[in-house]
CSV table of C-alpha atoms (C1' of nucleotides) in Angstrom, one decimal:
chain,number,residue,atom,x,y,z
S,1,UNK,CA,51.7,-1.1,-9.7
S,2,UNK,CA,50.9,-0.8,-6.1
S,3,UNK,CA,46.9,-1.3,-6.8
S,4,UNK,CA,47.8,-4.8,-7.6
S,5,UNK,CA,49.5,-5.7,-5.1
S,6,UNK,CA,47.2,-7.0,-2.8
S,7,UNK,CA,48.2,-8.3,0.5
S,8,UNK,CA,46.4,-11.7,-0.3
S,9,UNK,CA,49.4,-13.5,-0.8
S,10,UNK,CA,51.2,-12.3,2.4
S,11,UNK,CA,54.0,-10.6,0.5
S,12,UNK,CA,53.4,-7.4,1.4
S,13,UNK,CA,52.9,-7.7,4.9
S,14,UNK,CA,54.7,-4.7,6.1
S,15,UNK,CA,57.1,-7.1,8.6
S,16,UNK,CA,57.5,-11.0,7.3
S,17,UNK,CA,60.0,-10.4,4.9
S,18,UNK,CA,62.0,-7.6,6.4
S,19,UNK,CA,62.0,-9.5,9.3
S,20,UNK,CA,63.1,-12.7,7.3
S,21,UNK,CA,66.0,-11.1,6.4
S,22,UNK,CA,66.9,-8.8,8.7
S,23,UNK,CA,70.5,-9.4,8.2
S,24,UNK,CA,70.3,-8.5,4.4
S,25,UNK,CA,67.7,-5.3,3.5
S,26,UNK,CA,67.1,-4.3,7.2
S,27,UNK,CA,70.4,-4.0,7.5
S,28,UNK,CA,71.2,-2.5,4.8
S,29,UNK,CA,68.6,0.2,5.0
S,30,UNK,CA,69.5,0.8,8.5
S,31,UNK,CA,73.3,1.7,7.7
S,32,UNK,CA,73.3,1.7,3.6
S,33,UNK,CA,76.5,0.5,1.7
S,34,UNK,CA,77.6,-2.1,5.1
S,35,UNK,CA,76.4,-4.9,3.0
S,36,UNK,CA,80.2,-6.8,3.9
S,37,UNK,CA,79.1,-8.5,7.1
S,38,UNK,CA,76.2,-10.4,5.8
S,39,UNK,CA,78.6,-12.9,3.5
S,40,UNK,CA,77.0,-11.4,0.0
S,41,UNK,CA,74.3,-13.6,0.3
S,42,UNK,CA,71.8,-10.9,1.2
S,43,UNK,CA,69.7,-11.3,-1.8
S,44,UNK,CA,67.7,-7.9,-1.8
S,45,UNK,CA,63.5,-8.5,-1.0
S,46,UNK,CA,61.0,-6.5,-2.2
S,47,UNK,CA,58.7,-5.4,0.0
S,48,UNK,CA,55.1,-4.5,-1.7
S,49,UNK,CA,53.7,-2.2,0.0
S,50,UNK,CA,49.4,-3.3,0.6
S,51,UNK,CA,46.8,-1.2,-1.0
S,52,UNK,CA,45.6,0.4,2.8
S,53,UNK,CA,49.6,1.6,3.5
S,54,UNK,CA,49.3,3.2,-0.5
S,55,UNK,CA,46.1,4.7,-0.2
S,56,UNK,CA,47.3,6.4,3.4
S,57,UNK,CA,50.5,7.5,1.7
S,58,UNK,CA,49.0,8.5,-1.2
S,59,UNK,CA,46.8,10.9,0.6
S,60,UNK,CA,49.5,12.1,2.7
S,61,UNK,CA,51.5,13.2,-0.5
S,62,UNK,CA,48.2,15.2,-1.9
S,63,UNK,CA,48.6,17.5,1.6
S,64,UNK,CA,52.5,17.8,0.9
S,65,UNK,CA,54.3,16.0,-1.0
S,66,UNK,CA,57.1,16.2,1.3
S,67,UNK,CA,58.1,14.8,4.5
S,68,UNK,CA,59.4,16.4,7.9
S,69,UNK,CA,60.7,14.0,10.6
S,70,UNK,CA,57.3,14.1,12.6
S,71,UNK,CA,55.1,13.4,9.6
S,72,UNK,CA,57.9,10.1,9.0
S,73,UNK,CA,57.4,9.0,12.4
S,74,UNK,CA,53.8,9.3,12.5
S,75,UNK,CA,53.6,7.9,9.1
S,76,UNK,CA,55.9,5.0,10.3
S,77,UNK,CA,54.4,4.2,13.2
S,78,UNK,CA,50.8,4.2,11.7
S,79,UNK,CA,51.4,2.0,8.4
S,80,UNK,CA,53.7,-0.4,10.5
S,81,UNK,CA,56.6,0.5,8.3
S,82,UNK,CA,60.1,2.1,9.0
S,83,UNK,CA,60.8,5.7,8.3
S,84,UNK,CA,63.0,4.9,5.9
S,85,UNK,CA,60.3,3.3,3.6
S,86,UNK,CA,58.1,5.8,3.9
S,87,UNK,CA,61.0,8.3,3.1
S,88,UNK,CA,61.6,6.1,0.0
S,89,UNK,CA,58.2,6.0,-0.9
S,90,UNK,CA,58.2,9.6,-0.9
S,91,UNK,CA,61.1,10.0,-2.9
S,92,UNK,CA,59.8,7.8,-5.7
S,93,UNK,CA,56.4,9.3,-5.6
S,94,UNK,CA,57.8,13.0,-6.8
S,95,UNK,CA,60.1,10.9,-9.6
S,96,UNK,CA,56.7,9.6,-10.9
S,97,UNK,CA,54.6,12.7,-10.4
S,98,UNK,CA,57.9,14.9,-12.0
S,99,UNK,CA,58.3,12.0,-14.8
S,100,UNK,CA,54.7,12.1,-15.5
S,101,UNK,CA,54.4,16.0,-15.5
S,102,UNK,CA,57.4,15.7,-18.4
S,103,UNK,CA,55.1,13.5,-20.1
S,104,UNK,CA,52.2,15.7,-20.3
S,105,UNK,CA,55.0,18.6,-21.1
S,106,UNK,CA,56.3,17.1,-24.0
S,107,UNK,CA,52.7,16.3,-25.6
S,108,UNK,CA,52.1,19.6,-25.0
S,109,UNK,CA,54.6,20.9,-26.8
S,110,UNK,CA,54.3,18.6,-29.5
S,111,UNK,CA,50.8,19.8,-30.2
S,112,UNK,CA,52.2,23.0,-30.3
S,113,UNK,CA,55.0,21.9,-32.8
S,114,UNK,CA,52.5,20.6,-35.3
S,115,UNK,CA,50.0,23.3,-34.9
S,116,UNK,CA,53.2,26.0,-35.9
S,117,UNK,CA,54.0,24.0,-38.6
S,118,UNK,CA,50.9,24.0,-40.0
S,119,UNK,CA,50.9,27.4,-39.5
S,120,UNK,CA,54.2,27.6,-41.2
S,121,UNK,CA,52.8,25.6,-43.9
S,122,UNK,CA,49.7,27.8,-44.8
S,123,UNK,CA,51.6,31.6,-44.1
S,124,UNK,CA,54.4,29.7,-47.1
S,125,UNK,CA,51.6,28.8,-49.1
S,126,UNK,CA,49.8,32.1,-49.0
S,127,UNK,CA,53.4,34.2,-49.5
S,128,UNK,CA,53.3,32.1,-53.1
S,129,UNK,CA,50.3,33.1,-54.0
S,130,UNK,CA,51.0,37.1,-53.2
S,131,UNK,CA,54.2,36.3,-54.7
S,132,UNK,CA,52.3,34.9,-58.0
S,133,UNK,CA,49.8,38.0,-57.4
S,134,UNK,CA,52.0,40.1,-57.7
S,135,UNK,CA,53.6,39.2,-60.3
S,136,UNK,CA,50.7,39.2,-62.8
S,137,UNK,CA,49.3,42.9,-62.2
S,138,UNK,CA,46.4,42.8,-64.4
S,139,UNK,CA,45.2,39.4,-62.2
S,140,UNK,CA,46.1,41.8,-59.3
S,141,UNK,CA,43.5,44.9,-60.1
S,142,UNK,CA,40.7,42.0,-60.3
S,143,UNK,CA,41.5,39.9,-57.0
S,144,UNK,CA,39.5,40.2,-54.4
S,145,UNK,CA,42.1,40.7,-51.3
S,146,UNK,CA,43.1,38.0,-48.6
S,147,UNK,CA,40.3,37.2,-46.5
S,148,UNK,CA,43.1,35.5,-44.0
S,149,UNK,CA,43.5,37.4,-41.0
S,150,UNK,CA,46.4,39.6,-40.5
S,151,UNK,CA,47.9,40.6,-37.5
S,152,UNK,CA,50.3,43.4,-37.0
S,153,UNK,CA,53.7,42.5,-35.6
S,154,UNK,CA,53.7,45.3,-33.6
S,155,UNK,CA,50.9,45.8,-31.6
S,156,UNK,CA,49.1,42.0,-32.7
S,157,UNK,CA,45.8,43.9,-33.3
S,158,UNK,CA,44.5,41.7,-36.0
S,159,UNK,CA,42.8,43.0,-39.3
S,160,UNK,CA,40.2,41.5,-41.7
S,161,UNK,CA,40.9,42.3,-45.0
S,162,UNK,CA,37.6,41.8,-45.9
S,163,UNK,CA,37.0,44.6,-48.7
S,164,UNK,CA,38.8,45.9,-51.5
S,165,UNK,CA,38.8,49.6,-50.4
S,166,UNK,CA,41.0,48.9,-47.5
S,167,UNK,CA,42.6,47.0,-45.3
S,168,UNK,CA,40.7,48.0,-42.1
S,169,UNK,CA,42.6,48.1,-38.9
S,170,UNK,CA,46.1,47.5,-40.7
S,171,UNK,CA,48.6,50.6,-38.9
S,172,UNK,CA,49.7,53.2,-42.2
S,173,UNK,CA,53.0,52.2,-41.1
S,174,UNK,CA,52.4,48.8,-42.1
S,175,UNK,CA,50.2,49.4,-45.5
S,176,UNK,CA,53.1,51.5,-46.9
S,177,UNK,CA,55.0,49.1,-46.9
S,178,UNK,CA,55.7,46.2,-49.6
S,179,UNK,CA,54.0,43.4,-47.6
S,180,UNK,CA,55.8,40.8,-49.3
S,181,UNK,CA,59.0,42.3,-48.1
S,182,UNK,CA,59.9,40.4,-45.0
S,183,UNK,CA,63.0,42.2,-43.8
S,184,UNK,CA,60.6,45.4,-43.1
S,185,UNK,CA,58.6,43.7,-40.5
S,186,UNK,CA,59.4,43.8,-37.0
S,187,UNK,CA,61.2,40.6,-35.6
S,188,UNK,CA,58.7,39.0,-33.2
S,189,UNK,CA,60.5,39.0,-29.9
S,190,UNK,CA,62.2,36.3,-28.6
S,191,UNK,CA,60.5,34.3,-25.5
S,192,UNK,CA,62.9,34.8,-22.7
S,193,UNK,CA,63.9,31.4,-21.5
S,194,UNK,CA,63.3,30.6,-17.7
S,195,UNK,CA,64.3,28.0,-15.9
S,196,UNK,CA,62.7,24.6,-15.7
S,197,UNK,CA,60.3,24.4,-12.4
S,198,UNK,CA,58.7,21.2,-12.7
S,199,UNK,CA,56.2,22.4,-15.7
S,200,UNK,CA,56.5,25.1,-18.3
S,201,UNK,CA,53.0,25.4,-18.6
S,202,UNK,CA,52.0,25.4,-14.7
S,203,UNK,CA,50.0,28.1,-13.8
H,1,DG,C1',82.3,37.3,10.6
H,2,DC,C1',84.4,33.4,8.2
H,3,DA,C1',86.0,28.6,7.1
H,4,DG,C1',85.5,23.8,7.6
H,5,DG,C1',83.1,19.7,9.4
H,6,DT,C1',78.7,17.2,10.0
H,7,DG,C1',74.0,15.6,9.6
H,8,DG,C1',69.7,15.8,7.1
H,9,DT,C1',67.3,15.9,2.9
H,10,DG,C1',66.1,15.9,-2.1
H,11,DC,C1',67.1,14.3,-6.6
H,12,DA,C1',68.9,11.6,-10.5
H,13,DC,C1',70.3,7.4,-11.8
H,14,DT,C1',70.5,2.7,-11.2
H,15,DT,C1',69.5,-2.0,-9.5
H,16,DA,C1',66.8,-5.9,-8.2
H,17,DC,C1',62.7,-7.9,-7.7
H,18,DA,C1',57.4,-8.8,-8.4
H,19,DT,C1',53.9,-9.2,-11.5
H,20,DC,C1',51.5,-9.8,-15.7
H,21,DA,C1',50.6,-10.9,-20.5
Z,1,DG,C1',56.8,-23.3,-17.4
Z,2,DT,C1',59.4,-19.6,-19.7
Z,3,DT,C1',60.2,-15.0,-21.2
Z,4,DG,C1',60.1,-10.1,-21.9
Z,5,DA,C1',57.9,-5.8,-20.5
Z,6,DT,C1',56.6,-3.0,-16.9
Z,7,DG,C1',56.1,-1.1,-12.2
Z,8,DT,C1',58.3,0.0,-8.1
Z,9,DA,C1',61.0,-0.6,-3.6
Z,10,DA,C1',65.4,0.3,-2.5
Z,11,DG,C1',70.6,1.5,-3.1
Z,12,DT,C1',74.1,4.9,-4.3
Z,13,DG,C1',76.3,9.2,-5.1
Z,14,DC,C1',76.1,14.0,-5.3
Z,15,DA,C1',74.5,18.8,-4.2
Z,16,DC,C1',72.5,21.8,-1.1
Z,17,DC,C1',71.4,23.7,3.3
Z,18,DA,C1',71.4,24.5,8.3
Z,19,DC,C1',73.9,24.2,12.3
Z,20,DC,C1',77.9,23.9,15.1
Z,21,DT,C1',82.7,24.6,16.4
DNA sequence: GCAGGTGGTGCACTTACATCA
DNA sequence: GTTGATGTAAGTGCACCACCT
């Protein structure tokens, strides 16, 4: 995490250990893959960055999250890094904030996974018991109707079958028919897939 | 106007290292 | 002191775009 990594312990000043092996990482962040002239031994350093150089790059990123080659510089030049570090930085910032927002994307549609199967669960359950209904017609005249609500595929107003007499805002279209018979009702449409940008529930 | 080369940039994937429990 | 998990700086390769010739 870069909050713990505190510049107390001198690792993370922004120039010891570059510097200290400027023939390894310097070099190869200055021409990348022209690692052969160092002998191999260029063990790769880490360089943490300190919590003030975070902070100031985090706040950067909030006003854009992206970089132009003045806002590197300036960036550079301020934090006492090279603008390749910050352009690194950058980089692995939008990973995190894209790997994050798939995170929060997929719990999302978890949720919504249970909640339609529970859903699923009770609209099965309550088919049986029409089904059962229906098949017992002298239980039938007595029953009280559904008291779920209803909604019409159609034009998803949604109806309270609340009294025997009738079924309030239900269309005639749609009390004519059996209502047990599925293959009558309209498909619901199909939600036109789009393509991924960043989140699927973004505003 | 079009094709091909070049440089810059972003992204996905990966590696290497630092840190902590 | 050792070890495994985790976070992150940095390397690599590819795709895309703008610009130039």
């Amino acid at each position: 995490m870069v909050a713990d990594c505190d510049n107390d312990n001198g690792v993370s000043s922004p120039n010891s250990i570059v510097s200290s092996i400027s023939g390894g990482v310097a070099k190869a962040l200055s021409s990348q893959g022209s690692d052969d002239e160092d002998g191999g031994e260029a063990a790769r350093k880490k360089l943490r960055l300190t919590k003030e150089q975070a902070k100031v790059l985090e706040e950067t990123f909030k006003e854009h999250n992206t970089l132009n080659m003045k806002r590197k510089q300036a960036l550079a030049e301020e934090l006492n890094l090279r603008p390749r570090q910050v352009e690194v930085w950058f980089q692995n910032r939008r990973a995190r904030t894209k790997l994050k927002q798939t995170e929060v994307d997929c719990e999302s549609l978890k949720r919504c996974c249970e909640n339609l199967s529970e859903e699923n669960k009770r609209l099965q359950k309550e088919v049986q018991e029409l089904r059962a209904l229906k098949l017992s017609p002298h239980l039938f005249m007595h029953m009280n109707p559904p008291t779920t609500l209803t909604m019409c595929p159609s034009c998803e107003l949604v109806a309270v079958s609340s009294t025997s007499s009738s079924s309030t805002t239900l269309h005639v279209a749609a009390s004519n028919r059996d209502p047990l018979d599925l293959s009558l009702r309209q498909p619901v449409p199909a939600v036109k897939p789009r393509p991924f940008e960043g989140s699927i529930f973004r505003p």
